[in-house]
Amino acid sequence: HISSHSGQGGRSCTRGTSTPADNYQLARRRTLQVVVSSLLTEAGFESAEKAAVETMTEMLQSYLSEIGRSAKSYYEHTARTQPTIPDIVVTLIEMGFNVDTLPAYAKRSQRMVITAPPVTNHPVTPKALSAGQNKPHPAHIPSHLPEFPDPHTYIKTPTCREPVCDYQVLREKAASQRRDVERALTRFMAKTGETQSLFKDDTSTFPLIAARPLTIPYLNALLPSELELQQVEETDSSEQDDQTDTENLTMHMQADDSGTEKENTSILQQNSLKGEDTLIDNPYLRPVKKPKLRRKK
C-alpha cells in the first residue's frame, strides 16, 4: 500500500513538469519516497496515508540537505573541492547523531535493498555546420575550460565571386539576355494582340504577331520619316542666312506641291481614323517614335 501511495504521489507531481531541472527534482523526490516506504515496511507498517509519507519524505530530504550543506562548509574551510569520509563524520557528530551505531544498523537482517534507478543517457544534440576537427587546447590553457568553437566560425571563407572579365563570356551573356528580352516581348505582344498560327489545328504552338493591313501600303515607304524631316529643318535653319535665294525657291516649290500634300494628309487622316477603332490600347503595339536630334549651338 505504501508503494502504491508513493507511486500515485509521483504521478501527481509529474503533471506540468517538462524542464530538466524539474525532472531531476521529481526523480530525487520519488527515490526518497521509496526509501521512506521501505523504512516503514521494515518497522512493521502495512499501510500509510499519503500525507504521512509526504511529511516523512520532506523530513528526510531536509535532513540530507543539511548534511550536505555542513559537509560542504567543512571541506571548503580546508581549501578542498571534494568531500571525504571525515567531513561526513564530523557533520553527523555536529548534528547530534551517534556515529557508533552506524555499523550495526548497516548489518541488520531485515533491511530491504533498493535497486538503483536506471540511468538514461542524455541525447546528444548534433552540432550544426560541423566542418573539420576542433583545435586542441595549447599547453598554457587548462583542460577544464571550454573547447574551441568549430573551425568554420573563425576560418576565412570568401563568399563573393570575382567579376567575369572574359570578352567571349560577356558577349554570350549579353546575347542571351537580348534574346530573352526579345522573346518575352514577342510573347507579350502575341498574348495581348491578334496572332496568327502556322498550323490550322493548333493555334497556341507557334503564335505569330498578325500584320495590320493598310489601305495604301506603299505610302509609308514614300513619305519621309520624322527624323529625316527634322534633319532637313535643321539644315534649312542653319543655311537660312547664307542662302536666301534657295529659301525663296523652296517656298515656291512648297506652294506648287501644296495640292499633292493636302491629298496625302487627307489619306493619312482617313487611315488613322480607321485604325483608331481597331487599335488596342497597348504601349507595345504603338508605332515607334524616333528621338529628335538637337542641333549643337
Short mmCIF file of C-alpha atoms in Angstrom, two decimals:
data_model
loop_
_atom_site.label_atom_id
_atom_site.label_comp_id
_atom_site.label_asym_id
_atom_site.label_seq_id
_atom_site.Cartn_x
_atom_site.Cartn_y
_atom_site.Cartn_z
CA HIS A 1 0.00 0.00 0.00
CA ILE A 2 2.83 2.36 0.83
CA SER A 3 4.47 1.81 -2.54
CA SER A 4 1.19 2.38 -4.31
CA HIS A 5 0.61 5.61 -2.41
CA SER A 6 4.09 6.83 -3.21
CA GLY A 7 3.62 5.97 -6.86
CA GLN A 8 0.40 7.95 -7.01
CA GLY A 9 2.11 10.90 -5.36
CA GLY A 10 4.85 10.72 -8.00
CA ARG A 11 2.29 10.71 -10.80
CA SER A 12 0.64 13.80 -9.37
CA CYS A 13 3.99 15.58 -9.32
CA THR A 14 4.76 14.74 -12.94
CA ARG A 15 1.90 16.85 -14.25
CA GLY A 16 3.07 20.12 -15.67
CA THR A 17 6.86 19.46 -15.41
CA SER A 18 8.96 19.44 -18.53
CA THR A 19 12.30 21.12 -17.82
CA PRO A 20 15.40 19.02 -16.97
CA ALA A 21 15.67 20.67 -13.52
CA ASP A 22 12.09 19.76 -12.68
CA ASN A 23 12.60 16.20 -13.89
CA TYR A 24 15.70 15.88 -11.68
CA GLN A 25 13.82 17.16 -8.63
CA LEU A 26 10.93 14.79 -9.35
CA ALA A 27 13.22 11.76 -9.68
CA ARG A 28 15.00 12.59 -6.41
CA ARG A 29 11.70 13.09 -4.62
CA ARG A 30 10.38 9.77 -5.90
CA THR A 31 13.54 7.97 -4.72
CA LEU A 32 13.13 9.43 -1.25
CA GLN A 33 9.52 8.27 -1.18
CA VAL A 34 10.66 4.73 -1.99
CA VAL A 35 13.23 4.91 0.83
CA VAL A 36 10.61 6.12 3.31
CA SER A 37 8.22 3.37 2.22
CA SER A 38 10.90 0.70 2.71
CA LEU A 39 11.75 2.06 6.18
CA LEU A 40 8.10 1.94 7.15
CA THR A 41 7.83 -1.63 5.89
CA GLU A 42 10.89 -2.62 7.96
CA ALA A 43 9.28 -1.03 11.02
CA GLY A 44 6.18 -3.26 10.58
CA PHE A 45 3.68 -0.91 8.96
CA GLU A 46 1.34 -2.41 6.37
CA SER A 47 -0.20 0.82 5.06
CA ALA A 48 0.24 4.56 5.43
CA GLU A 49 -1.60 7.67 4.42
CA LYS A 50 -0.26 9.78 1.62
CA ALA A 51 0.08 12.85 3.84
CA ALA A 52 2.19 10.90 6.36
CA VAL A 53 4.52 9.60 3.62
CA GLU A 54 4.89 13.10 2.18
CA THR A 55 5.71 14.53 5.62
CA MET A 56 8.38 11.92 6.34
CA THR A 57 9.81 12.39 2.82
CA GLU A 58 10.10 16.13 3.47
CA MET A 59 11.84 15.49 6.79
CA LEU A 60 14.31 13.05 5.21
CA GLN A 61 15.04 15.49 2.39
CA SER A 62 15.69 18.33 4.86
CA TYR A 63 17.99 16.11 6.94
CA LEU A 64 20.06 15.04 3.93
CA SER A 65 20.26 18.61 2.64
CA GLU A 66 21.57 19.79 5.98
CA ILE A 67 24.22 17.02 5.97
CA GLY A 68 25.38 18.09 2.50
CA ARG A 69 25.46 21.78 3.39
CA SER A 70 27.50 21.18 6.56
CA ALA A 71 29.92 18.82 4.83
CA LYS A 72 30.46 21.37 2.04
CA SER A 73 31.32 24.09 4.57
CA TYR A 74 33.88 21.76 6.22
CA TYR A 75 35.76 20.76 3.07
CA GLU A 76 35.70 24.31 1.70
CA HIS A 77 37.13 25.51 5.01
CA THR A 78 40.15 23.23 4.41
CA ALA A 79 40.58 24.50 0.80
CA ARG A 80 39.33 21.31 -0.83
CA THR A 81 36.79 20.78 -3.63
CA GLN A 82 35.74 17.18 -2.88
CA PRO A 83 34.30 15.86 0.45
CA THR A 84 35.82 12.97 2.37
CA ILE A 85 34.51 10.50 4.98
CA PRO A 86 35.87 12.52 7.96
CA ASP A 87 33.83 15.52 6.72
CA ILE A 88 30.64 13.43 6.84
CA VAL A 89 31.51 12.02 10.27
CA VAL A 90 32.17 15.47 11.73
CA THR A 91 28.91 16.68 10.24
CA LEU A 92 26.89 13.84 11.80
CA ILE A 93 28.54 14.41 15.20
CA GLU A 94 27.81 18.13 14.95
CA MET A 95 24.14 17.32 14.22
CA GLY A 96 23.94 15.08 17.34
CA PHE A 97 23.96 11.69 15.59
CA ASN A 98 25.67 8.68 17.28
CA VAL A 99 28.13 7.50 14.67
CA ASP A 100 28.97 4.25 16.57
CA THR A 101 25.52 2.81 15.78
CA LEU A 102 26.00 3.02 12.00
CA PRO A 103 27.88 -0.31 11.50
CA ALA A 104 25.27 -2.29 13.44
CA TYR A 105 22.42 -0.57 11.57
CA ALA A 106 24.04 -1.30 8.22
CA LYS A 107 24.30 -5.04 9.06
CA ARG A 108 20.69 -5.50 10.20
CA SER A 109 18.98 -8.66 8.99
CA GLN A 110 15.55 -7.26 7.94
CA ARG A 111 16.90 -4.48 5.74
CA MET A 112 15.46 -4.05 2.27
CA VAL A 113 17.70 -3.48 -0.73
CA ILE A 114 16.52 -0.78 -3.11
CA THR A 115 17.62 -1.15 -6.67
CA ALA A 116 19.29 1.82 -8.28
CA PRO A 117 17.18 3.75 -10.74
CA PRO A 118 18.01 3.16 -14.40
CA VAL A 119 20.46 5.62 -15.84
CA THR A 120 19.31 7.16 -19.07
CA ASN A 121 21.85 8.70 -21.34
CA HIS A 122 21.09 12.21 -22.45
CA PRO A 123 20.51 12.51 -26.19
CA VAL A 124 23.46 14.09 -27.88
CA THR A 125 22.41 17.06 -29.94
CA PRO A 126 24.21 17.03 -33.29
CA LYS A 127 26.34 20.05 -34.00
CA ALA A 128 25.15 22.20 -36.84
CA LEU A 129 27.62 23.09 -39.58
CA SER A 130 30.37 20.88 -38.17
CA ALA A 131 33.35 21.24 -40.50
CA GLY A 132 36.78 19.87 -39.68
CA GLN A 133 38.18 18.97 -36.27
CA ASN A 134 38.20 21.26 -33.25
CA LYS A 135 41.53 22.80 -32.35
CA PRO A 136 43.01 21.32 -29.12
CA HIS A 137 43.97 23.49 -26.18
CA PRO A 138 47.56 24.75 -26.04
CA ALA A 139 49.75 23.87 -23.08
CA HIS A 140 49.09 27.15 -21.24
CA ILE A 141 45.27 26.71 -21.29
CA PRO A 142 43.74 24.39 -18.65
CA SER A 143 41.77 21.40 -19.91
CA HIS A 144 38.64 22.22 -17.89
CA LEU A 145 37.98 25.32 -19.97
CA PRO A 146 35.54 25.06 -22.89
CA GLU A 147 36.76 23.75 -26.18
CA PHE A 148 37.47 25.90 -29.19
CA PRO A 149 34.49 26.58 -31.46
CA ASP A 150 34.02 24.87 -34.77
CA PRO A 151 36.63 25.80 -37.39
CA HIS A 152 34.03 27.26 -39.74
CA THR A 153 33.35 30.07 -37.24
CA TYR A 154 36.81 31.63 -37.45
CA ILE A 155 38.33 30.33 -40.70
CA LYS A 156 38.15 32.84 -43.54
CA THR A 157 35.67 31.69 -46.17
CA PRO A 158 35.15 34.17 -49.02
CA THR A 159 31.55 34.30 -50.19
CA CYS A 160 31.79 36.70 -53.16
CA ARG A 161 32.90 35.78 -56.65
CA GLU A 162 35.29 37.75 -58.79
CA PRO A 163 33.65 39.56 -61.71
CA VAL A 164 33.97 37.84 -65.06
CA CYS A 165 36.09 39.89 -67.45
CA ASP A 166 36.34 37.47 -70.36
CA TYR A 167 35.18 39.10 -73.59
CA GLN A 168 33.63 35.94 -75.02
CA VAL A 169 31.66 35.21 -71.84
CA LEU A 170 30.36 38.78 -71.65
CA ARG A 171 29.29 38.75 -75.29
CA GLU A 172 27.49 35.44 -74.87
CA LYS A 173 25.76 36.69 -71.73
CA ALA A 174 24.66 39.91 -73.43
CA ALA A 175 23.37 37.99 -76.44
CA SER A 176 21.41 35.57 -74.26
CA GLN A 177 19.89 38.47 -72.29
CA ARG A 178 18.92 40.25 -75.51
CA ARG A 179 17.38 37.07 -76.86
CA ASP A 180 15.39 36.55 -73.65
CA VAL A 181 14.10 40.13 -73.74
CA GLU A 182 13.03 39.84 -77.35
CA ARG A 183 11.35 36.51 -76.69
CA ALA A 184 9.50 37.91 -73.66
CA LEU A 185 8.29 40.96 -75.62
CA THR A 186 7.20 38.79 -78.53
CA ARG A 187 5.19 36.53 -76.24
CA PHE A 188 3.63 39.53 -74.52
CA MET A 189 2.59 41.08 -77.81
CA ALA A 190 1.28 37.74 -79.01
CA LYS A 191 -0.88 37.38 -75.89
CA THR A 192 -2.23 40.91 -75.90
CA GLY A 193 -2.82 41.39 -79.67
CA GLU A 194 -4.03 39.48 -82.65
CA THR A 195 -1.98 36.45 -83.62
CA GLN A 196 -1.65 34.06 -86.50
CA SER A 197 -0.58 30.42 -86.34
CA LEU A 198 1.48 28.24 -88.66
CA PHE A 199 -0.87 25.33 -88.12
CA LYS A 200 -4.58 25.30 -88.63
CA ASP A 201 -5.41 22.80 -85.88
CA ASP A 202 -3.14 24.08 -83.09
CA THR A 203 -3.20 27.85 -82.64
CA SER A 204 -1.07 28.03 -79.49
CA THR A 205 2.13 26.27 -80.56
CA PHE A 206 3.77 28.91 -82.76
CA PRO A 207 1.86 32.19 -82.37
CA LEU A 208 2.87 34.92 -84.80
CA ILE A 209 2.04 38.59 -84.45
CA ALA A 210 -0.58 39.45 -87.04
CA ALA A 211 0.26 42.21 -89.51
CA ARG A 212 -2.17 45.09 -89.75
CA PRO A 213 -3.27 45.67 -93.34
CA LEU A 214 -3.03 49.22 -94.71
CA THR A 215 -5.17 50.82 -97.39
CA ILE A 216 -2.13 52.19 -99.25
CA PRO A 217 0.85 50.07 -98.16
CA TYR A 218 3.45 51.88 -100.28
CA LEU A 219 2.61 55.30 -98.84
CA ASN A 220 4.71 54.85 -95.69
CA ALA A 221 7.72 53.96 -97.79
CA LEU A 222 7.37 57.06 -99.95
CA LEU A 223 6.81 59.56 -97.15
CA PRO A 224 9.91 60.68 -95.21
CA SER A 225 10.24 59.79 -91.57
CA GLU A 226 10.17 62.27 -88.70
CA LEU A 227 13.93 62.02 -88.25
CA GLU A 228 14.59 62.90 -91.87
CA LEU A 229 12.18 65.82 -91.71
CA GLN A 230 13.89 67.13 -88.59
CA GLN A 231 17.31 66.89 -90.21
CA VAL A 232 16.03 68.79 -93.22
CA GLU A 233 14.61 71.52 -90.99
CA GLU A 234 17.88 71.86 -89.09
CA THR A 235 19.92 72.16 -92.24
CA ASP A 236 17.48 74.71 -93.63
CA SER A 237 17.63 76.82 -90.48
CA SER A 238 21.45 76.77 -90.43
CA GLU A 239 21.72 77.86 -94.05
CA GLN A 240 18.92 80.42 -93.89
CA ASP A 241 21.16 83.47 -93.62
CA ASP A 242 23.53 82.47 -96.43
CA GLN A 243 21.07 81.06 -98.94
CA THR A 244 18.15 83.44 -99.24
CA ASP A 245 17.57 82.62 -102.88
CA THR A 246 17.33 78.94 -102.14
CA GLU A 247 14.77 79.64 -99.45
CA ASN A 248 12.57 81.61 -101.86
CA LEU A 249 12.83 78.78 -104.32
CA THR A 250 11.73 76.25 -101.78
CA MET A 251 8.77 78.44 -100.84
CA HIS A 252 7.60 78.41 -104.46
CA MET A 253 8.07 74.64 -104.59
CA GLN A 254 6.03 74.22 -101.44
CA ALA A 255 3.29 76.37 -102.90
CA ASP A 256 3.22 74.24 -106.03
CA ASP A 257 3.15 70.98 -104.11
CA SER A 258 0.52 72.10 -101.63
CA GLY A 259 -2.18 70.36 -103.61
CA THR A 260 -0.46 66.98 -103.50
CA GLU A 261 0.35 67.33 -99.77
CA LYS A 262 -3.30 68.05 -99.00
CA GLU A 263 -4.28 64.85 -100.77
CA ASN A 264 -1.65 62.84 -98.85
CA THR A 265 -2.71 64.31 -95.48
CA SER A 266 -6.36 63.52 -96.20
CA ILE A 267 -5.46 59.92 -96.97
CA LEU A 268 -3.39 59.65 -93.75
CA GLN A 269 -6.23 61.09 -91.69
CA GLN A 270 -8.65 58.54 -93.11
CA ASN A 271 -6.23 55.70 -92.34
CA SER A 272 -5.71 56.98 -88.81
CA LEU A 273 -9.47 57.20 -88.22
CA LYS A 274 -9.90 53.65 -89.40
CA GLY A 275 -7.00 52.42 -87.28
CA GLU A 276 -8.26 54.05 -84.06
CA ASP A 277 -11.24 51.74 -84.00
CA THR A 278 -9.18 48.55 -84.18
CA LEU A 279 -6.04 49.72 -82.32
CA ILE A 280 -5.52 48.08 -78.91
CA ASP A 281 -4.50 50.36 -76.05
CA ASN A 282 -1.14 48.66 -75.62
CA PRO A 283 2.19 50.52 -75.33
CA TYR A 284 3.99 47.67 -77.11
CA LEU A 285 1.70 47.92 -80.14
CA ARG A 286 2.02 51.68 -80.69
CA PRO A 287 4.11 52.96 -83.63
CA VAL A 288 7.76 53.65 -82.95
CA LYS A 289 8.72 57.26 -82.25
CA LYS A 290 12.27 58.11 -83.15
CA PRO A 291 14.16 60.52 -80.89
CA LYS A 292 14.66 64.09 -82.01
CA LEU A 293 18.19 65.24 -82.64
CA ARG A 294 19.05 68.60 -81.20
CA ARG A 295 21.47 70.78 -83.10
CA LYS A 296 24.56 71.81 -81.23
CA LYS A 297 24.86 75.58 -80.91
#
